[in-house]
Amino acid sequence: MQGSPPSEGPAGQLIGRGDDLALVWGFVDRARVSGGAFLVSGEAGVGKTVLLDAAAEHAEGAGMRVARAGGVEFESELSFGGLHQILHPLLSGLGRLTDSYRSALGVALGLEHGAPPSRLMVANAALDLLVRAGGQCPLLVIVDDLPWLDRASTVVLGFVARRLGGSRVGFLGAYRSEETGFFDRGGVAEHRLGPLDAAAAEELVRDRFPALAPRVRARLLAEAHGNPLALLELPIALRGLRRTGVSIPEVLPLSRRLQAVFATRVKALPAPTRTLLLYAALDGSGELRALGPAGSGTVGIEDLGPAERAGLVYVDDTTSRLRFRHPLTRSAVVELSTGAERRHVHRALAEYRADRPERRAWHLAQATVEPDERVAGLLDQVAHDIVRRGDAGGAVAALLRAADLSPLAYDRSRRIAEAAYLGADLTGDLRDVPKLLEDARRADGGRAGPLFAAVAAAHHLLLSGEGDLDTAHRLLLGAIEMQHQPYDATDSTMIEALYTLAWVCHGAQRPELWKPLNRAIGLLKPQVPDRLALTLAMISDPARTAPPALVRLDEAIAALDQEADPVWIIRVAMASVYIDRLAGCRTALRRLLRDGRDTGAITLELQGLIFLSRDCFAAGEWDELLDQADQGLHLSEAHSYRLLATDYRYQQALVAAARGDNAAVKALTDEMTRWAAPRQAGFHLACASHARTLAALGQGRFEDAYRHACAVSRPGELASHVPTALLLIMDLVEAAVRTGRHAEAAAHATVAREAGLAAISARLAMIVEASAAIGTSDQQALALFAKALALPGTDRWPFERARVQLAYGERLRRARSAAQARTQLADALDTFQRLGARPWAARAGNELRAAGGSGGQTETGNPASLTPQQREIALLAAAGLTNKQIAERLYLSPRTVSTHLHQLFPKLGVTSRAALRDALNQLPSEHEASRCRLMPKPSENTRIASDGDRDDI
């Protein structure tokens, strides 16, 4: 057996082997007292030797003596060689045996000359020697690779193992499941050691190779199938290649140890069989008809027989496809072939796959040695096709191979640079980007490089720890201005450069940086692409540029469920932020997250989480937001994405501000500012000010709130190209009124109305009316508040709606309309309490008591108060899905799902999932729900099902 190294640290800390260790240690403990035998079986490399090592260590720690032997294939003909290994440390006890036993063992082990003893005499003598040794000190005999022991030793040990009961000698042996031998296993207890489960396999790889890119890690996990040796050796085999995910070979190379495990049985196959397996391995589809090109006078489909009988492949009866029983057998088949053989097979498969352009291009690329622009061009087209399907890593691999095959230096440089861009923008493999950019520069004779090099460099600068907006802006603008004018609007590289420049400008939030971008846009001919124009309208200065493009954005959002391009999904979500349409992007974003996780597209996953968490804040789903922010922050820090990490801190800071956690707000916004200030990252500075403003308002520190809000946009104006200003309109107006700045409050409310913001979204319409109401002191304020709250669709923003209700209730109370005030204040209090917005709940409670109501803990139990997220979770739970399945469906954590269910069970008056369906059928419509009064709290003896119950939460 090729022993695999320990999964982790000393024995007893083996990852994923807790149950197996307990089983083997239990046997050792029993054998120390009453003897016995135990066998461990499993496939090659599964960790049998590691388990035997752990057993030996445990036995020695318990005071047992350990005698070990291991089968070696080339020594299998040495008669009694294995028995000699075991008994050699015990030979001092030969003198205590009877003469016949001593003579039999002496002759068998080559210690003396004489007539050959019978096998039975040798076996009894060995048993006697072992039992006598165990009588002096408990003994554990460990034999690895039993089938490779010589036949004579194996027969004797089989006899001995079955007769150790009642002694203080234990026998522990191991063998490969697929191998036979002469050891008689009848009556001996046995444990089959299986592969590591998915969680343990990932833990092992993360522990031993923490720097592996997610895409590489996912590929290795898939290929290894939980085999510990493969998990530990495949990354080593890749060391000479790229291990960061930019380019992963289609067939993984094997280390020497893996070759020894997986190649041995392939070598033994007849040549025709190996030829057929090479076709199957390089085609990869499993289709039996793909073996057709291998057919000749000497090779036929029947030649698969030896491989099937050897257990290397099988034909799936359901799909009629050929499957390798272990993926690494496929690697072994490829590695045992010659380069000429592989190129011949690839050429044949390219011809056979003429109807599959992508597969044909790859086969031609693998069959081609010299530069060939025809093949390079085919691969280039393949790369653009598959990146639209979300496989950025596959596109990078295609571009790099296309670069290798490019005859012209410019084409080679352009393709490497585009691979660098995709690596930075989509796959998250920032570590490879600088090297690829240097390769692109060298390929083009040391010149500045093509436009895509600038795009890739800008993405690297932004996403990495540098976050250098000004340098990225200069780099991109310089590269754009070097292009021939007018700029070609059909040139995808130019359009990508302009998108990236817009992202830089948005991050800086300085009007002067937008001017050269707008000039470049004006030079695009024949016309600006619709998608680019739409994105620019929504993120540049949405208060002024968004309204004319809203219909187009709504159409784009409606089409997202059928959209395959992940980059466009992210751009539509980004365009939706400031004009309050992120909710329509949720389904597509969740799909993108699932796909991104499957393909290892870390950047897409991180950006998708950002937009989902922003929508969660708007929708009042703050616990879910915190889960998503935790995930995103962990991934960002693991991959050195400081810019995206700062986005997640903003989300955390908003929740902390609304919930009154001032210490967390200060820590988070200080960290945001320390990173953003030296980089002049205006967007993140504005985000920090937003969180500080909200925290100060909740705590009644209105002067601080006014100062922080004015840092984003001065009163009486909506700062140019600072879209964050749209999030602080009511904040600034309220802070101004509370600090006696009534003129500034009125001016800011007026500019919001005159800008036509009410036409953009229901939220902005509510904010415009509410700000006007807060900013005026006459009777018109009450009508404005009522108008704000009557606007349809504002329930989508519960926190902001509750703030308007609070302000309305305060004004009603001062107008001596106590009954109406209590209605508004009670509704506000209920929302604040549900969200955990403690300072706001305290304000609402104080006002409610002053209006003659009860400002204490409001009763729960209102079925109409379910959030949209809770309704969705309740429906899925009622349909029979588990917490884990719901979490996967909605891209939440199981903990968040459990929390929501704990909250909604009493609201619906149920105690189990079984009752959910009927309760949901009785829910009022959304419109009726918004008008429902609070229902009584369930009685104290109402039972909420626990996580351990069948109808559990």
Short mmCIF file of N, CA, C and O in Angstrom, two decimals, residues 414-512:
data_model
loop_
_atom_site.label_atom_id
_atom_site.label_comp_id
_atom_site.label_asym_id
_atom_site.label_seq_id
_atom_site.Cartn_x
_atom_site.Cartn_y
_atom_site.Cartn_z
N ARG A 414 -2.49 41.10 -26.51
CA ARG A 414 -3.90 41.44 -26.25
C ARG A 414 -4.60 40.32 -25.52
O ARG A 414 -5.37 40.55 -24.58
N ARG A 415 -4.36 39.08 -25.92
CA ARG A 415 -5.06 37.96 -25.31
C ARG A 415 -4.59 37.71 -23.87
O ARG A 415 -5.40 37.39 -22.99
N ILE A 416 -3.32 37.88 -23.60
CA ILE A 416 -2.83 37.74 -22.22
C ILE A 416 -3.44 38.83 -21.35
O ILE A 416 -3.87 38.58 -20.22
N ALA A 417 -3.49 40.06 -21.89
CA ALA A 417 -4.05 41.17 -21.11
C ALA A 417 -5.53 40.95 -20.83
O ALA A 417 -6.02 41.27 -19.73
N GLU A 418 -6.25 40.42 -21.80
CA GLU A 418 -7.67 40.16 -21.56
C GLU A 418 -7.84 39.07 -20.50
O GLU A 418 -8.74 39.14 -19.66
N ALA A 419 -6.96 38.07 -20.52
CA ALA A 419 -7.00 37.05 -19.47
C ALA A 419 -6.74 37.67 -18.11
O ALA A 419 -7.38 37.31 -17.11
N ALA A 420 -5.81 38.63 -18.05
CA ALA A 420 -5.53 39.32 -16.79
C ALA A 420 -6.76 40.09 -16.33
O ALA A 420 -7.09 40.11 -15.12
N TYR A 421 -7.45 40.73 -17.26
CA TYR A 421 -8.66 41.47 -16.90
C TYR A 421 -9.72 40.55 -16.31
O TYR A 421 -10.31 40.83 -15.26
N LEU A 422 -9.95 39.42 -16.97
CA LEU A 422 -10.96 38.49 -16.46
C LEU A 422 -10.53 37.93 -15.10
O LEU A 422 -11.36 37.72 -14.22
N GLY A 423 -9.23 37.71 -14.94
CA GLY A 423 -8.75 37.23 -13.65
C GLY A 423 -9.02 38.22 -12.55
O GLY A 423 -9.40 37.85 -11.43
N ALA A 424 -8.86 39.51 -12.83
CA ALA A 424 -9.09 40.54 -11.81
C ALA A 424 -10.58 40.80 -11.61
O ALA A 424 -11.05 40.95 -10.49
N ASP A 425 -11.33 40.86 -12.70
CA ASP A 425 -12.71 41.31 -12.59
C ASP A 425 -13.69 40.22 -12.20
O ASP A 425 -14.70 40.49 -11.57
N LEU A 426 -13.38 38.97 -12.55
CA LEU A 426 -14.38 37.92 -12.34
C LEU A 426 -13.92 36.79 -11.44
O LEU A 426 -14.65 36.38 -10.55
N THR A 427 -12.72 36.26 -11.67
CA THR A 427 -12.35 35.05 -10.94
C THR A 427 -11.85 35.33 -9.55
O THR A 427 -11.84 34.46 -8.70
N GLY A 428 -11.38 36.54 -9.29
CA GLY A 428 -10.85 36.85 -7.96
C GLY A 428 -9.41 36.44 -7.78
O GLY A 428 -8.88 36.48 -6.68
N ASP A 429 -8.74 36.06 -8.87
CA ASP A 429 -7.36 35.61 -8.75
C ASP A 429 -6.40 36.78 -8.96
O ASP A 429 -5.67 36.86 -9.94
N LEU A 430 -6.39 37.69 -8.00
CA LEU A 430 -5.60 38.91 -8.15
C LEU A 430 -4.11 38.63 -8.16
O LEU A 430 -3.33 39.39 -8.73
N ARG A 431 -3.68 37.54 -7.53
CA ARG A 431 -2.26 37.29 -7.43
C ARG A 431 -1.61 37.06 -8.79
O ARG A 431 -0.43 37.33 -8.97
N ASP A 432 -2.35 36.53 -9.76
CA ASP A 432 -1.77 36.26 -11.08
C ASP A 432 -1.77 37.48 -11.99
O ASP A 432 -1.07 37.49 -13.00
N VAL A 433 -2.55 38.49 -11.65
CA VAL A 433 -2.73 39.61 -12.58
C VAL A 433 -1.42 40.34 -12.88
O VAL A 433 -1.11 40.59 -14.05
N PRO A 434 -0.62 40.73 -11.88
CA PRO A 434 0.62 41.45 -12.22
C PRO A 434 1.53 40.65 -13.15
O PRO A 434 2.12 41.21 -14.07
N LYS A 435 1.65 39.35 -12.92
CA LYS A 435 2.51 38.53 -13.79
C LYS A 435 1.96 38.49 -15.21
O LYS A 435 2.72 38.60 -16.19
N LEU A 436 0.64 38.34 -15.34
CA LEU A 436 0.05 38.31 -16.68
C LEU A 436 0.24 39.65 -17.40
O LEU A 436 0.51 39.69 -18.60
N LEU A 437 0.11 40.74 -16.66
CA LEU A 437 0.31 42.05 -17.29
C LEU A 437 1.76 42.21 -17.74
O LEU A 437 2.03 42.79 -18.80
N GLU A 438 2.69 41.72 -16.94
CA GLU A 438 4.09 41.77 -17.35
C GLU A 438 4.32 40.89 -18.58
O GLU A 438 5.05 41.27 -19.51
N ASP A 439 3.68 39.71 -18.62
CA ASP A 439 3.78 38.85 -19.81
C ASP A 439 3.22 39.57 -21.04
O ASP A 439 3.78 39.46 -22.15
N ALA A 440 2.10 40.28 -20.86
CA ALA A 440 1.50 41.02 -21.97
C ALA A 440 2.45 42.11 -22.47
O ALA A 440 2.61 42.33 -23.67
N ARG A 441 3.09 42.79 -21.53
CA ARG A 441 4.02 43.87 -21.91
C ARG A 441 5.20 43.30 -22.70
O ARG A 441 5.59 43.84 -23.74
N ARG A 442 5.74 42.18 -22.23
CA ARG A 442 6.89 41.58 -22.92
C ARG A 442 6.49 41.05 -24.30
O ARG A 442 7.26 41.13 -25.25
N ALA A 443 5.28 40.49 -24.37
CA ALA A 443 4.82 39.94 -25.64
C ALA A 443 4.69 41.01 -26.70
O ALA A 443 4.81 40.74 -27.90
N ASP A 444 4.45 42.25 -26.28
CA ASP A 444 4.27 43.35 -27.22
C ASP A 444 5.53 44.20 -27.32
O ASP A 444 5.48 45.40 -27.60
N GLY A 445 6.67 43.59 -27.03
CA GLY A 445 7.94 44.30 -27.21
C GLY A 445 8.23 45.36 -26.18
O GLY A 445 9.00 46.28 -26.44
N GLY A 446 7.62 45.25 -24.99
CA GLY A 446 7.91 46.21 -23.92
C GLY A 446 7.16 47.51 -24.02
O GLY A 446 7.39 48.43 -23.24
N ARG A 447 6.23 47.62 -24.99
CA ARG A 447 5.45 48.85 -25.08
C ARG A 447 4.37 48.89 -24.01
O ARG A 447 4.21 47.96 -23.24
N ALA A 448 3.64 49.98 -23.96
CA ALA A 448 2.65 50.17 -22.90
C ALA A 448 1.61 49.07 -22.89
O ALA A 448 0.99 48.80 -21.88
N GLY A 449 1.43 48.42 -24.02
CA GLY A 449 0.46 47.31 -24.05
C GLY A 449 -0.89 47.77 -24.56
O GLY A 449 -1.17 48.96 -24.69
N PRO A 450 -1.76 46.83 -24.89
CA PRO A 450 -3.06 47.16 -25.46
C PRO A 450 -4.01 47.72 -24.41
O PRO A 450 -3.72 47.73 -23.22
N LEU A 451 -5.16 48.14 -24.88
CA LEU A 451 -6.15 48.75 -24.00
C LEU A 451 -6.58 47.79 -22.91
O LEU A 451 -6.81 48.19 -21.77
N PHE A 452 -6.70 46.51 -23.24
CA PHE A 452 -7.14 45.56 -22.22
C PHE A 452 -6.14 45.46 -21.07
O PHE A 452 -6.52 45.14 -19.94
N ALA A 453 -4.86 45.71 -21.34
CA ALA A 453 -3.89 45.70 -20.26
C ALA A 453 -4.21 46.80 -19.25
O ALA A 453 -4.09 46.63 -18.04
N ALA A 454 -4.59 47.97 -19.77
CA ALA A 454 -4.96 49.07 -18.87
C ALA A 454 -6.20 48.73 -18.06
O ALA A 454 -6.30 49.04 -16.87
N VAL A 455 -7.17 48.09 -18.72
CA VAL A 455 -8.39 47.70 -18.01
C VAL A 455 -8.06 46.71 -16.90
O VAL A 455 -8.53 46.84 -15.76
N ALA A 456 -7.25 45.71 -17.23
CA ALA A 456 -6.88 44.71 -16.22
C ALA A 456 -6.12 45.36 -15.07
O ALA A 456 -6.36 45.06 -13.90
N ALA A 457 -5.18 46.24 -15.40
CA ALA A 457 -4.40 46.90 -14.36
C ALA A 457 -5.29 47.76 -13.47
O ALA A 457 -5.12 47.81 -12.25
N ALA A 458 -6.27 48.43 -14.07
CA ALA A 458 -7.18 49.27 -13.28
C ALA A 458 -8.00 48.41 -12.32
O ALA A 458 -8.18 48.76 -11.15
N HIS A 459 -8.51 47.29 -12.81
CA HIS A 459 -9.28 46.41 -11.93
C HIS A 459 -8.41 45.90 -10.78
O HIS A 459 -8.85 45.79 -9.64
N HIS A 460 -7.17 45.57 -11.10
CA HIS A 460 -6.27 45.09 -10.05
C HIS A 460 -6.02 46.19 -9.02
O HIS A 460 -6.03 45.94 -7.81
N LEU A 461 -5.79 47.40 -9.49
CA LEU A 461 -5.56 48.51 -8.57
C LEU A 461 -6.76 48.76 -7.67
O LEU A 461 -6.63 49.04 -6.48
N LEU A 462 -7.96 48.67 -8.25
CA LEU A 462 -9.16 48.96 -7.48
C LEU A 462 -9.46 47.87 -6.46
O LEU A 462 -9.74 48.14 -5.30
N LEU A 463 -9.41 46.62 -6.91
CA LEU A 463 -9.87 45.53 -6.05
C LEU A 463 -8.84 45.13 -5.01
O LEU A 463 -9.18 44.66 -3.94
N SER A 464 -7.58 45.30 -5.32
CA SER A 464 -6.54 44.89 -4.38
C SER A 464 -6.45 45.87 -3.23
O SER A 464 -7.20 46.84 -3.14
N GLY A 465 -5.49 45.64 -2.38
CA GLY A 465 -5.30 46.53 -1.25
C GLY A 465 -4.94 47.95 -1.64
O GLY A 465 -5.07 48.87 -0.84
N GLU A 466 -4.47 48.13 -2.88
CA GLU A 466 -4.08 49.48 -3.30
C GLU A 466 -5.29 50.42 -3.33
O GLU A 466 -5.26 51.50 -2.78
N GLY A 467 -6.32 50.02 -4.05
CA GLY A 467 -7.52 50.86 -4.14
C GLY A 467 -7.23 52.24 -4.68
O GLY A 467 -7.88 53.22 -4.30
N ASP A 468 -6.25 52.33 -5.58
CA ASP A 468 -5.75 53.63 -6.04
C ASP A 468 -6.63 54.15 -7.18
O ASP A 468 -6.40 53.85 -8.35
N LEU A 469 -7.63 54.96 -6.84
CA LEU A 469 -8.59 55.46 -7.83
C LEU A 469 -7.94 56.41 -8.83
O LEU A 469 -8.19 56.32 -10.04
N ASP A 470 -7.14 57.34 -8.35
CA ASP A 470 -6.56 58.34 -9.25
C ASP A 470 -5.61 57.70 -10.26
O ASP A 470 -5.60 58.06 -11.44
N THR A 471 -4.79 56.74 -9.80
CA THR A 471 -3.89 56.07 -10.74
C THR A 471 -4.68 55.25 -11.75
O THR A 471 -4.35 55.26 -12.95
N ALA A 472 -5.71 54.57 -11.29
CA ALA A 472 -6.54 53.79 -12.22
C ALA A 472 -7.19 54.72 -13.25
O ALA A 472 -7.27 54.38 -14.44
N HIS A 473 -7.63 55.91 -12.81
CA HIS A 473 -8.25 56.87 -13.71
C HIS A 473 -7.25 57.33 -14.77
O HIS A 473 -7.55 57.36 -15.98
N ARG A 474 -6.04 57.70 -14.34
CA ARG A 474 -5.02 58.16 -15.29
C ARG A 474 -4.63 57.05 -16.26
O ARG A 474 -4.48 57.29 -17.47
N LEU A 475 -4.48 55.84 -15.75
CA LEU A 475 -4.09 54.71 -16.58
C LEU A 475 -5.13 54.44 -17.67
O LEU A 475 -4.80 54.30 -18.86
N LEU A 476 -6.39 54.40 -17.27
CA LEU A 476 -7.45 54.12 -18.23
C LEU A 476 -7.62 55.25 -19.24
O LEU A 476 -7.73 55.02 -20.44
N LEU A 477 -7.66 56.47 -18.73
CA LEU A 477 -7.88 57.60 -19.62
C LEU A 477 -6.75 57.72 -20.64
O LEU A 477 -6.98 57.96 -21.83
N GLY A 478 -5.51 57.50 -20.17
CA GLY A 478 -4.38 57.55 -21.10
C GLY A 478 -4.48 56.50 -22.18
O GLY A 478 -4.23 56.77 -23.36
N ALA A 479 -4.86 55.29 -21.81
CA ALA A 479 -4.98 54.21 -22.78
C ALA A 479 -6.12 54.47 -23.76
O ALA A 479 -6.01 54.19 -24.96
N ILE A 480 -7.24 55.02 -23.25
CA ILE A 480 -8.38 55.34 -24.13
C ILE A 480 -7.99 56.42 -25.13
O ILE A 480 -8.29 56.32 -26.33
N GLU A 481 -7.33 57.46 -24.66
CA GLU A 481 -7.00 58.59 -25.53
C GLU A 481 -5.94 58.24 -26.57
O GLU A 481 -5.76 58.97 -27.55
N MET A 482 -5.24 57.11 -26.36
CA MET A 482 -4.26 56.66 -27.36
C MET A 482 -4.94 55.97 -28.55
O MET A 482 -4.30 55.75 -29.59
N GLN A 483 -6.22 55.64 -28.41
CA GLN A 483 -6.92 54.94 -29.48
C GLN A 483 -7.31 55.93 -30.59
O GLN A 483 -7.43 57.13 -30.37
N HIS A 484 -7.53 55.38 -31.79
CA HIS A 484 -7.92 56.22 -32.93
C HIS A 484 -9.31 56.80 -32.70
O HIS A 484 -10.20 56.14 -32.20
N GLN A 485 -9.47 58.07 -33.05
CA GLN A 485 -10.77 58.74 -32.93
C GLN A 485 -11.42 58.82 -34.30
O GLN A 485 -10.74 58.99 -35.31
N PRO A 486 -12.76 58.76 -34.38
CA PRO A 486 -13.68 58.49 -33.28
C PRO A 486 -13.54 57.06 -32.78
O PRO A 486 -13.09 56.19 -33.51
N TYR A 487 -13.95 56.84 -31.55
CA TYR A 487 -13.81 55.52 -30.96
C TYR A 487 -14.88 54.59 -31.52
O TYR A 487 -16.02 54.99 -31.77
N ASP A 488 -14.47 53.34 -31.70
CA ASP A 488 -15.37 52.34 -32.30
C ASP A 488 -16.32 51.79 -31.23
O ASP A 488 -15.91 51.09 -30.30
N ALA A 489 -17.60 52.11 -31.36
CA ALA A 489 -18.60 51.66 -30.38
C ALA A 489 -18.84 50.16 -30.45
O ALA A 489 -19.49 49.60 -29.55
N THR A 490 -18.33 49.48 -31.48
CA THR A 490 -18.49 48.03 -31.58
C THR A 490 -17.27 47.29 -31.01
O THR A 490 -17.26 46.06 -30.98
N ASP A 491 -16.27 48.04 -30.57
CA ASP A 491 -15.05 47.44 -30.01
C ASP A 491 -15.32 47.09 -28.54
O ASP A 491 -15.42 47.97 -27.68
N SER A 492 -15.44 45.81 -28.24
CA SER A 492 -15.79 45.39 -26.87
C SER A 492 -14.73 45.81 -25.86
O SER A 492 -15.05 46.10 -24.70
N THR A 493 -13.47 45.88 -26.28
CA THR A 493 -12.41 46.30 -25.36
C THR A 493 -12.59 47.76 -24.97
O THR A 493 -12.44 48.13 -23.79
N MET A 494 -12.91 48.61 -25.94
CA MET A 494 -13.14 50.03 -25.65
C MET A 494 -14.34 50.20 -24.71
O MET A 494 -14.28 50.98 -23.74
N ILE A 495 -15.40 49.47 -24.97
CA ILE A 495 -16.59 49.59 -24.12
C ILE A 495 -16.27 49.13 -22.70
O ILE A 495 -16.70 49.74 -21.72
N GLU A 496 -15.48 48.07 -22.59
CA GLU A 496 -15.11 47.58 -21.26
C GLU A 496 -14.25 48.62 -20.53
O GLU A 496 -14.38 48.82 -19.32
N ALA A 497 -13.39 49.29 -21.28
CA ALA A 497 -12.56 50.34 -20.67
C ALA A 497 -13.43 51.48 -20.16
O ALA A 497 -13.17 52.05 -19.09
N LEU A 498 -14.46 51.84 -20.92
CA LEU A 498 -15.34 52.93 -20.49
C LEU A 498 -16.19 52.53 -19.28
O LEU A 498 -16.42 53.34 -18.38
N TYR A 499 -16.65 51.29 -19.25
CA TYR A 499 -17.35 50.80 -18.06
C TYR A 499 -16.45 50.92 -16.83
O TYR A 499 -16.87 51.37 -15.76
N THR A 500 -15.21 50.47 -17.00
CA THR A 500 -14.28 50.49 -15.86
C THR A 500 -13.99 51.91 -15.43
O THR A 500 -13.91 52.20 -14.22
N LEU A 501 -13.83 52.82 -16.38
CA LEU A 501 -13.59 54.22 -16.04
C LEU A 501 -14.79 54.80 -15.30
O LEU A 501 -14.63 55.59 -14.34
N ALA A 502 -15.99 54.41 -15.67
CA ALA A 502 -17.18 54.87 -14.96
C ALA A 502 -17.19 54.35 -13.53
O ALA A 502 -17.58 55.06 -12.59
N TRP A 503 -16.75 53.11 -13.33
CA TRP A 503 -16.67 52.54 -11.99
C TRP A 503 -15.68 53.33 -11.13
O TRP A 503 -15.93 53.64 -9.97
N VAL A 504 -14.56 53.71 -11.74
CA VAL A 504 -13.56 54.52 -11.03
C VAL A 504 -14.17 55.86 -10.63
O VAL A 504 -14.03 56.31 -9.49
N CYS A 505 -14.86 56.50 -11.57
CA CYS A 505 -15.47 57.81 -11.29
C CYS A 505 -16.53 57.71 -10.19
O CYS A 505 -16.63 58.59 -9.32
N HIS A 506 -17.31 56.66 -10.22
CA HIS A 506 -18.32 56.46 -9.19
C HIS A 506 -17.65 56.29 -7.82
O HIS A 506 -18.13 56.84 -6.81
N GLY A 507 -16.54 55.56 -7.77
CA GLY A 507 -15.84 55.37 -6.51
C GLY A 507 -15.25 56.66 -5.97
O GLY A 507 -15.21 56.87 -4.75
N ALA A 508 -14.83 57.54 -6.86
CA ALA A 508 -14.23 58.80 -6.43
C ALA A 508 -15.29 59.84 -6.06
O ALA A 508 -15.08 60.68 -5.18
N GLN A 509 -16.42 59.84 -6.77
CA GLN A 509 -17.51 60.81 -6.55
C GLN A 509 -16.98 62.25 -6.58
O GLN A 509 -17.26 63.05 -5.70
N ARG A 510 -16.19 62.52 -7.67
CA ARG A 510 -15.70 63.88 -7.90
C ARG A 510 -16.10 64.28 -9.32
O ARG A 510 -15.71 63.62 -10.28
N PRO A 511 -16.86 65.35 -9.49
CA PRO A 511 -17.36 65.72 -10.82
C PRO A 511 -16.27 65.86 -11.87
O PRO A 511 -16.47 65.52 -13.03
N GLU A 512 -15.09 66.35 -11.46
CA GLU A 512 -14.05 66.61 -12.46
C GLU A 512 -13.55 65.33 -13.12
O GLU A 512 -13.05 65.36 -14.25
#
